[in-house]
Short mmCIF file of C-alpha atoms in Angstrom, two decimals:
data_model
loop_
_atom_site.label_atom_id
_atom_site.label_comp_id
_atom_site.label_asym_id
_atom_site.label_seq_id
_atom_site.Cartn_x
_atom_site.Cartn_y
_atom_site.Cartn_z
CA MET A 1 -133.94 0.01 -141.05
CA THR A 2 -134.80 -0.68 -144.81
CA THR A 3 -132.49 -3.08 -146.06
CA GLN A 4 -130.92 -2.60 -149.62
CA ALA A 5 -132.34 -6.39 -150.58
CA GLY A 6 -136.01 -5.45 -149.27
CA THR A 7 -135.42 -1.95 -151.46
CA ARG A 8 -134.51 -4.16 -154.35
CA GLU A 9 -137.39 -6.16 -154.01
CA ARG A 10 -139.94 -3.47 -153.97
CA ASP A 11 -138.58 -1.95 -157.08
CA ALA A 12 -138.72 -5.28 -158.68
CA GLY A 13 -142.42 -5.45 -157.64
CA TYR A 14 -143.05 -1.75 -158.84
CA GLN A 15 -141.49 -2.72 -162.06
CA GLU A 16 -143.36 -5.68 -162.55
CA MET A 17 -146.74 -4.07 -161.68
CA LEU A 18 -145.95 -1.11 -164.22
CA ARG A 19 -145.32 -3.81 -166.82
CA THR A 20 -148.59 -5.66 -166.15
CA LEU A 21 -150.65 -2.28 -166.10
CA SER A 22 -148.68 -1.12 -169.53
CA GLU A 23 -150.20 -4.86 -171.16
CA GLY A 24 -153.39 -4.21 -169.51
CA SER A 25 -153.68 -0.64 -171.43
CA VAL A 26 -152.63 -2.84 -174.88
CA HIS A 27 -155.02 -5.41 -174.46
CA VAL A 28 -157.94 -3.79 -172.92
CA HIS A 29 -158.77 -0.18 -173.72
CA PHE A 30 -162.00 1.25 -175.29
CA ASP A 31 -162.28 3.86 -177.84
CA PRO A 32 -164.78 6.46 -177.67
CA TYR A 33 -166.30 5.86 -180.81
CA GLU A 34 -165.70 2.86 -181.75
CA ASP A 35 -166.85 1.57 -178.12
CA ILE A 36 -169.80 3.89 -177.32
CA ALA A 37 -172.62 3.42 -180.32
CA TRP A 38 -173.61 6.94 -179.65
CA ASP A 39 -176.41 6.65 -182.57
CA SER A 40 -177.68 3.50 -181.34
CA PRO A 41 -181.67 3.34 -180.51
CA GLU A 42 -180.40 1.99 -177.16
CA LEU A 43 -178.36 5.56 -176.43
CA ALA A 44 -180.44 7.85 -177.59
CA ILE A 45 -180.60 11.04 -175.11
CA ASP A 46 -184.24 11.19 -173.98
CA PRO A 47 -184.13 14.88 -172.05
CA ALA A 48 -187.28 13.84 -170.06
CA ASP A 49 -185.62 10.64 -168.88
CA PRO A 50 -186.52 10.24 -165.30
CA ARG A 51 -183.21 8.37 -164.55
CA TRP A 52 -181.85 11.96 -164.76
CA VAL A 53 -182.94 12.38 -161.46
CA LEU A 54 -180.21 12.67 -158.68
CA SER A 55 -179.55 9.73 -156.57
CA PRO A 56 -180.79 10.82 -152.77
CA THR A 57 -178.16 8.64 -151.11
CA HIS A 58 -175.24 9.32 -153.33
CA ASP A 59 -175.67 12.84 -154.32
CA PRO A 60 -175.52 15.65 -151.90
CA LEU A 61 -177.82 17.72 -153.76
CA GLY A 62 -180.25 14.80 -154.41
CA ALA A 63 -180.11 14.12 -150.52
CA THR A 64 -182.03 17.39 -149.90
CA ALA A 65 -185.29 17.70 -148.74
CA TRP A 66 -185.70 20.54 -151.69
CA TYR A 67 -184.68 18.97 -154.34
CA GLN A 68 -186.83 15.72 -153.26
CA GLY A 69 -189.98 17.87 -152.69
CA LEU A 70 -189.64 19.37 -156.78
CA PRO A 71 -191.73 18.38 -159.53
CA GLN A 72 -189.90 15.52 -161.41
CA GLU A 73 -189.78 17.55 -164.56
CA ARG A 74 -187.46 19.97 -162.34
CA GLN A 75 -185.71 17.55 -160.74
CA VAL A 76 -184.62 15.99 -164.02
CA GLU A 77 -183.60 19.99 -165.41
CA ILE A 78 -181.53 20.05 -162.33
CA GLY A 79 -180.28 16.64 -162.52
CA THR A 80 -179.05 16.86 -165.75
CA ALA A 81 -177.32 19.73 -165.56
CA ARG A 82 -175.79 18.24 -162.56
CA MET A 83 -174.46 15.19 -164.28
CA MET A 84 -173.08 17.12 -167.27
CA ASN A 85 -171.27 19.37 -165.59
CA ALA A 86 -169.29 16.89 -163.31
CA MET A 87 -168.40 15.15 -166.92
CA LYS A 88 -167.05 18.43 -168.00
CA VAL A 89 -165.28 19.47 -164.99
CA GLY A 90 -163.48 16.14 -165.00
CA ALA A 91 -162.56 16.61 -168.43
CA ALA A 92 -160.96 19.42 -167.31
CA PHE A 93 -158.83 17.91 -164.86
CA GLU A 94 -157.99 15.12 -166.90
CA SER A 95 -156.00 17.70 -169.19
CA MET A 96 -154.30 18.81 -165.73
CA LEU A 97 -153.36 15.06 -165.30
CA ILE A 98 -152.14 15.04 -168.85
CA ARG A 99 -150.16 18.08 -168.53
CA GLY A 100 -148.69 17.42 -165.30
CA LEU A 101 -147.51 13.96 -166.61
CA MET A 102 -146.19 14.88 -169.98
CA GLN A 103 -144.27 17.17 -168.25
CA TYR A 104 -142.92 14.25 -165.57
CA VAL A 105 -141.66 11.88 -168.35
CA VAL A 106 -140.40 13.83 -170.79
CA ALA A 107 -137.97 14.74 -168.12
CA LEU A 108 -137.02 10.94 -167.21
CA PRO A 109 -133.64 9.40 -167.91
CA ASN A 110 -133.87 6.77 -170.31
CA GLY A 111 -135.08 3.31 -169.17
CA SER A 112 -137.60 4.78 -166.77
CA PRO A 113 -140.14 2.07 -165.87
CA GLU A 114 -142.96 4.73 -165.90
CA PHE A 115 -142.22 6.44 -169.08
CA ARG A 116 -144.25 3.55 -170.89
CA TYR A 117 -147.14 3.44 -168.62
CA CYS A 118 -147.76 6.91 -168.09
CA LEU A 119 -147.77 7.44 -171.93
CA HIS A 120 -150.12 4.57 -172.03
CA GLU A 121 -152.17 6.41 -169.14
CA MET A 122 -152.22 9.86 -170.83
CA THR A 123 -153.76 8.20 -174.30
CA GLU A 124 -156.78 6.81 -172.30
CA GLU A 125 -157.28 10.05 -170.62
CA CYS A 126 -157.35 12.00 -173.84
CA ASN A 127 -159.84 9.29 -175.14
CA HIS A 128 -161.83 10.17 -171.77
CA ILE A 129 -161.93 13.54 -172.75
CA GLN A 130 -163.38 13.15 -175.75
CA MET A 131 -165.75 10.71 -174.40
CA PHE A 132 -167.03 13.02 -171.93
CA GLN A 133 -167.26 16.27 -174.25
CA GLU A 134 -169.04 14.18 -176.50
CA LEU A 135 -171.86 12.87 -174.03
CA VAL A 136 -172.19 16.66 -173.10
CA ASN A 137 -172.88 17.68 -176.67
CA ARG A 138 -175.32 15.20 -177.03
CA VAL A 139 -177.10 16.11 -174.23
CA GLY A 140 -177.28 19.54 -175.03
CA ALA A 141 -176.23 20.74 -171.75
CA ASP A 142 -175.02 24.18 -171.50
CA VAL A 143 -172.72 23.88 -168.62
CA PRO A 144 -169.74 25.46 -167.59
CA GLY A 145 -167.99 23.17 -166.30
CA MET A 146 -164.56 24.37 -164.53
CA ARG A 147 -164.86 27.34 -162.32
CA ARG A 148 -162.73 30.39 -163.88
CA ARG A 149 -160.21 30.55 -161.24
CA LEU A 150 -158.82 27.02 -161.73
CA ARG A 151 -159.51 27.35 -165.37
CA LEU A 152 -157.08 30.32 -165.78
CA ALA A 153 -154.48 28.15 -163.29
CA SER A 154 -155.01 24.85 -164.55
CA PRO A 155 -151.70 25.23 -167.61
CA PHE A 156 -149.43 26.07 -164.68
CA ILE A 157 -150.57 23.72 -161.74
CA GLY A 158 -149.51 20.58 -163.94
CA GLY A 159 -145.97 22.30 -164.64
CA VAL A 160 -145.37 23.01 -161.03
CA LEU A 161 -146.22 19.71 -160.14
CA ALA A 162 -144.44 18.18 -162.44
CA ALA A 163 -141.15 19.21 -160.64
CA LEU A 164 -142.58 17.24 -157.81
CA PRO A 165 -143.35 13.83 -158.66
CA VAL A 166 -145.12 12.26 -155.26
CA ALA A 167 -146.93 15.59 -155.13
CA LEU A 168 -148.26 14.98 -158.45
CA MET A 169 -149.52 11.71 -157.84
CA VAL A 170 -151.38 12.60 -154.69
CA SER A 171 -153.00 15.38 -156.79
CA ILE A 172 -154.05 12.55 -159.69
CA LEU A 173 -155.32 10.77 -156.89
CA ALA A 174 -156.93 13.82 -155.54
CA GLY A 175 -158.54 14.49 -159.12
CA GLU A 176 -159.56 10.69 -159.88
CA GLU A 177 -160.87 9.36 -156.41
CA PRO A 178 -164.20 11.58 -155.75
CA ILE A 179 -165.76 11.19 -159.44
CA ASP A 180 -164.51 7.48 -159.34
CA HIS A 181 -166.34 6.71 -155.92
CA TYR A 182 -169.39 8.58 -157.03
CA GLN A 183 -169.57 6.59 -159.94
CA LYS A 184 -168.97 3.36 -158.96
CA SER A 185 -171.68 4.35 -155.89
CA LEU A 186 -174.06 4.69 -158.66
CA LEU A 187 -173.49 1.31 -160.38
CA ARG A 188 -173.82 -0.32 -157.24
CA GLU A 189 -177.06 1.53 -156.18
CA GLY A 190 -177.93 -0.30 -159.65
CA GLY A 191 -176.96 1.99 -162.42
CA ASP A 192 -180.30 3.53 -162.75
CA VAL A 193 -178.82 6.95 -165.24
CA PRO A 194 -179.53 6.81 -168.67
CA PRO A 195 -177.72 4.47 -170.87
CA ALA A 196 -175.37 6.89 -172.63
CA VAL A 197 -174.14 7.97 -169.24
CA LEU A 198 -173.83 4.55 -167.80
CA ARG A 199 -171.84 3.40 -170.47
CA THR A 200 -169.41 6.11 -170.33
CA MET A 201 -168.97 5.50 -166.32
CA GLU A 202 -168.47 1.77 -167.21
CA ILE A 203 -165.85 2.98 -169.45
CA HIS A 204 -164.13 5.33 -167.31
CA ILE A 205 -164.16 3.14 -163.89
CA ALA A 206 -162.68 0.28 -166.06
CA GLU A 207 -159.51 2.50 -167.01
CA GLU A 208 -159.42 4.21 -163.71
CA ALA A 209 -158.91 1.28 -162.04
CA ARG A 210 -155.24 1.03 -163.92
CA HIS A 211 -154.43 4.88 -163.06
CA ILE A 212 -155.35 4.88 -159.65
CA SER A 213 -153.32 1.59 -159.28
CA PHE A 214 -150.08 3.11 -160.65
CA ALA A 215 -150.43 6.39 -158.32
CA HIS A 216 -150.72 4.34 -155.12
CA GLU A 217 -148.10 2.31 -155.93
CA PHE A 218 -145.76 5.26 -157.12
CA VAL A 219 -147.08 6.77 -153.47
CA LYS A 220 -146.14 4.12 -151.81
CA LEU A 221 -142.57 3.05 -152.99
CA HIS A 222 -141.48 6.95 -153.11
CA VAL A 223 -143.15 8.30 -149.97
CA PRO A 224 -140.59 6.37 -147.61
CA ARG A 225 -137.61 7.73 -149.69
CA LEU A 226 -138.45 11.49 -148.72
CA GLY A 227 -136.60 13.51 -146.12
CA ARG A 228 -138.57 14.02 -142.74
CA ALA A 229 -139.38 17.73 -143.83
CA ASN A 230 -140.82 16.34 -147.55
CA ARG A 231 -142.58 14.13 -145.65
CA PHE A 232 -143.93 15.93 -143.18
CA ALA A 233 -144.65 19.17 -145.64
CA LEU A 234 -146.65 15.84 -148.09
CA SER A 235 -148.48 14.83 -145.09
CA LEU A 236 -150.59 18.44 -144.97
CA TYR A 237 -150.67 18.58 -148.95
CA PHE A 238 -152.59 15.06 -148.79
CA PRO A 239 -155.84 16.35 -147.52
CA LEU A 240 -155.56 19.58 -148.97
CA ALA A 241 -155.40 18.14 -152.03
CA MET A 242 -158.08 15.90 -151.15
CA ARG A 243 -160.55 18.45 -150.11
CA ILE A 244 -160.05 21.38 -152.92
CA ALA A 245 -160.22 18.81 -156.02
CA CYS A 246 -163.62 17.39 -154.12
CA GLU A 247 -164.81 21.32 -154.25
CA GLU A 248 -163.70 21.77 -157.92
CA ILE A 249 -165.01 18.46 -159.14
CA MET A 250 -168.47 17.84 -157.18
CA THR A 251 -169.81 21.37 -156.17
CA PRO A 252 -171.62 23.18 -159.08
CA PRO A 253 -170.36 26.54 -159.80
CA GLY A 254 -172.33 29.48 -158.51
CA SER A 255 -173.36 30.68 -162.16
CA LEU A 256 -175.01 27.33 -162.44
CA ALA A 257 -176.84 27.10 -158.98
CA LYS A 258 -178.02 30.55 -160.14
CA ARG A 259 -179.29 29.67 -163.59
CA LEU A 260 -181.29 26.45 -162.02
CA GLU A 261 -182.85 28.97 -158.99
CA ILE A 262 -181.29 26.50 -156.48
CA PRO A 263 -181.94 28.45 -153.44
CA ARG A 264 -178.65 29.97 -151.66
CA ASP A 265 -179.40 28.11 -148.05
CA VAL A 266 -179.78 24.48 -149.91
CA PHE A 267 -177.04 25.19 -152.03
CA GLU A 268 -174.76 25.70 -149.21
CA GLN A 269 -175.95 22.68 -147.10
CA ALA A 270 -175.63 20.54 -149.81
CA PHE A 271 -171.92 21.32 -150.68
CA TRP A 272 -170.81 21.09 -147.70
CA ARG A 273 -172.39 22.14 -144.63
CA SER A 274 -175.22 19.33 -143.66
CA PRO A 275 -174.24 16.15 -141.77
CA VAL A 276 -175.41 14.56 -144.54
CA SER A 277 -173.65 16.28 -147.38
CA ARG A 278 -170.40 16.12 -145.20
CA ARG A 279 -170.34 12.30 -144.67
CA ILE A 280 -171.20 11.88 -148.71
CA MET A 281 -167.82 13.91 -149.13
CA ALA A 282 -165.77 12.17 -146.53
CA SER A 283 -167.21 8.65 -148.08
CA TYR A 284 -165.03 9.53 -151.44
CA PHE A 285 -161.70 8.88 -149.23
CA GLY A 286 -161.67 5.83 -147.53
CA ASP A 287 -159.27 4.62 -149.85
CA MET A 288 -157.09 7.82 -149.08
CA ARG A 289 -156.89 7.77 -145.82
CA ALA A 290 -155.92 4.21 -145.73
CA LEU A 291 -153.24 4.99 -148.27
CA ALA A 292 -152.14 8.02 -146.12
CA GLU A 293 -151.81 5.65 -142.56
CA GLU A 294 -150.03 3.05 -144.86
CA VAL A 295 -147.15 5.58 -145.94
CA GLY A 296 -146.74 7.37 -142.55
CA LEU A 297 -148.61 10.73 -143.25
CA ILE A 298 -150.96 10.46 -140.76
CA ASN A 299 -149.41 12.68 -137.73
CA ARG A 300 -151.14 14.84 -135.34
CA ALA A 301 -151.08 18.07 -137.59
CA SER A 302 -151.96 16.35 -140.39
CA ARG A 303 -155.10 14.41 -138.30
CA ARG A 304 -156.18 17.37 -137.32
CA LEU A 305 -156.27 18.61 -141.08
CA TRP A 306 -158.05 16.01 -142.08
CA GLN A 307 -160.38 16.55 -139.66
CA ARG A 308 -160.61 20.35 -139.78
CA LEU A 309 -161.50 20.01 -143.74
CA GLY A 310 -164.20 17.47 -143.31
CA ILE A 311 -162.91 14.53 -145.02
CA ASP A 312 -161.94 12.47 -141.88
CA GLY A 313 -163.27 9.10 -140.75
CA GLU A 314 -162.91 5.59 -141.19
CA ARG A 315 -160.16 3.77 -143.41
CA SER A 316 -160.78 1.46 -146.27
CA ARG A 317 -160.26 -2.07 -145.04
CA TYR A 318 -159.55 -2.72 -149.00
CA ARG A 319 -159.36 -0.69 -152.41
CA GLY A 320 -162.93 0.15 -153.61
CA GLU A 321 -164.57 -0.95 -150.32
CA PRO A 322 -167.74 1.07 -150.12
CA ASP A 323 -168.75 3.26 -147.10
CA ARG A 324 -172.13 1.96 -146.22
CA ARG A 325 -172.44 4.43 -143.31
CA ALA A 326 -173.09 7.28 -146.02
CA GLU A 327 -175.65 5.51 -147.46
CA LEU A 328 -177.24 4.91 -143.70
CA LEU A 329 -177.19 8.52 -142.99
CA ALA A 330 -178.84 9.89 -146.57
#
């Protein structure tokens, strides 16, 4: 049974964590225009740069034999569009996060420890949206970004989730983890992407580390305080949110696939029917599986759902642990 002393100790540790994250946002932050030398020769955009070619290890489309057999010019064309569409979708998810967090914080009582940090986080997310869109504009990629159905629903999703703070934080993690894991994997591979893309990734990863830490700790603090029915509902929502967000962020819209002349069977295998692509997708969520296990959200029903959605697997031993099994299977 949880003791009052134990609860107070956890609350004090949580508030100290929020103060630390807030101070980090004050002293270590990035501006999309001051901290990226967009007009420097080093960051010049070269549409023929071979570094636009997709990774055969970490990108599900780049891992297909069809893509690998294309002339480099076509690989570059498709890689550019895929990377920039993911950036544009990422910006759209950041805007959904901001809507949800803003409605959450304005309803908080005075003195709430979350208020200050959430405002810092939203400021950083606004900068990320500017940064991603500036990159898309400079590359000149005419990509659609988020699928139409989610774009229409997005203004309402944040409002609904703001009334369910733990589900909101799970949704934030669902929106941040796939692209964060993908970008970290590319950097671990050597960061062989165009310099402007590399710089935006470095900034995004650095600041998302704080955002992910906050959402992790919020979930760990609040899930044990939920009633049994709410915990069970959250245990099912957790993997659903992860799978849906991954689908929206990492899968290009059909209109873009058609324009790029990606064969239907190749597209379906890459997103997410082949064993390699499913292993890549599951690798995005090692940290999330560990978190769900830690807070008691893995039960018989939820475990089956993780498996059925294709995102089950080993739990990370520590935050950010690379999943080398995906690399071995690629």
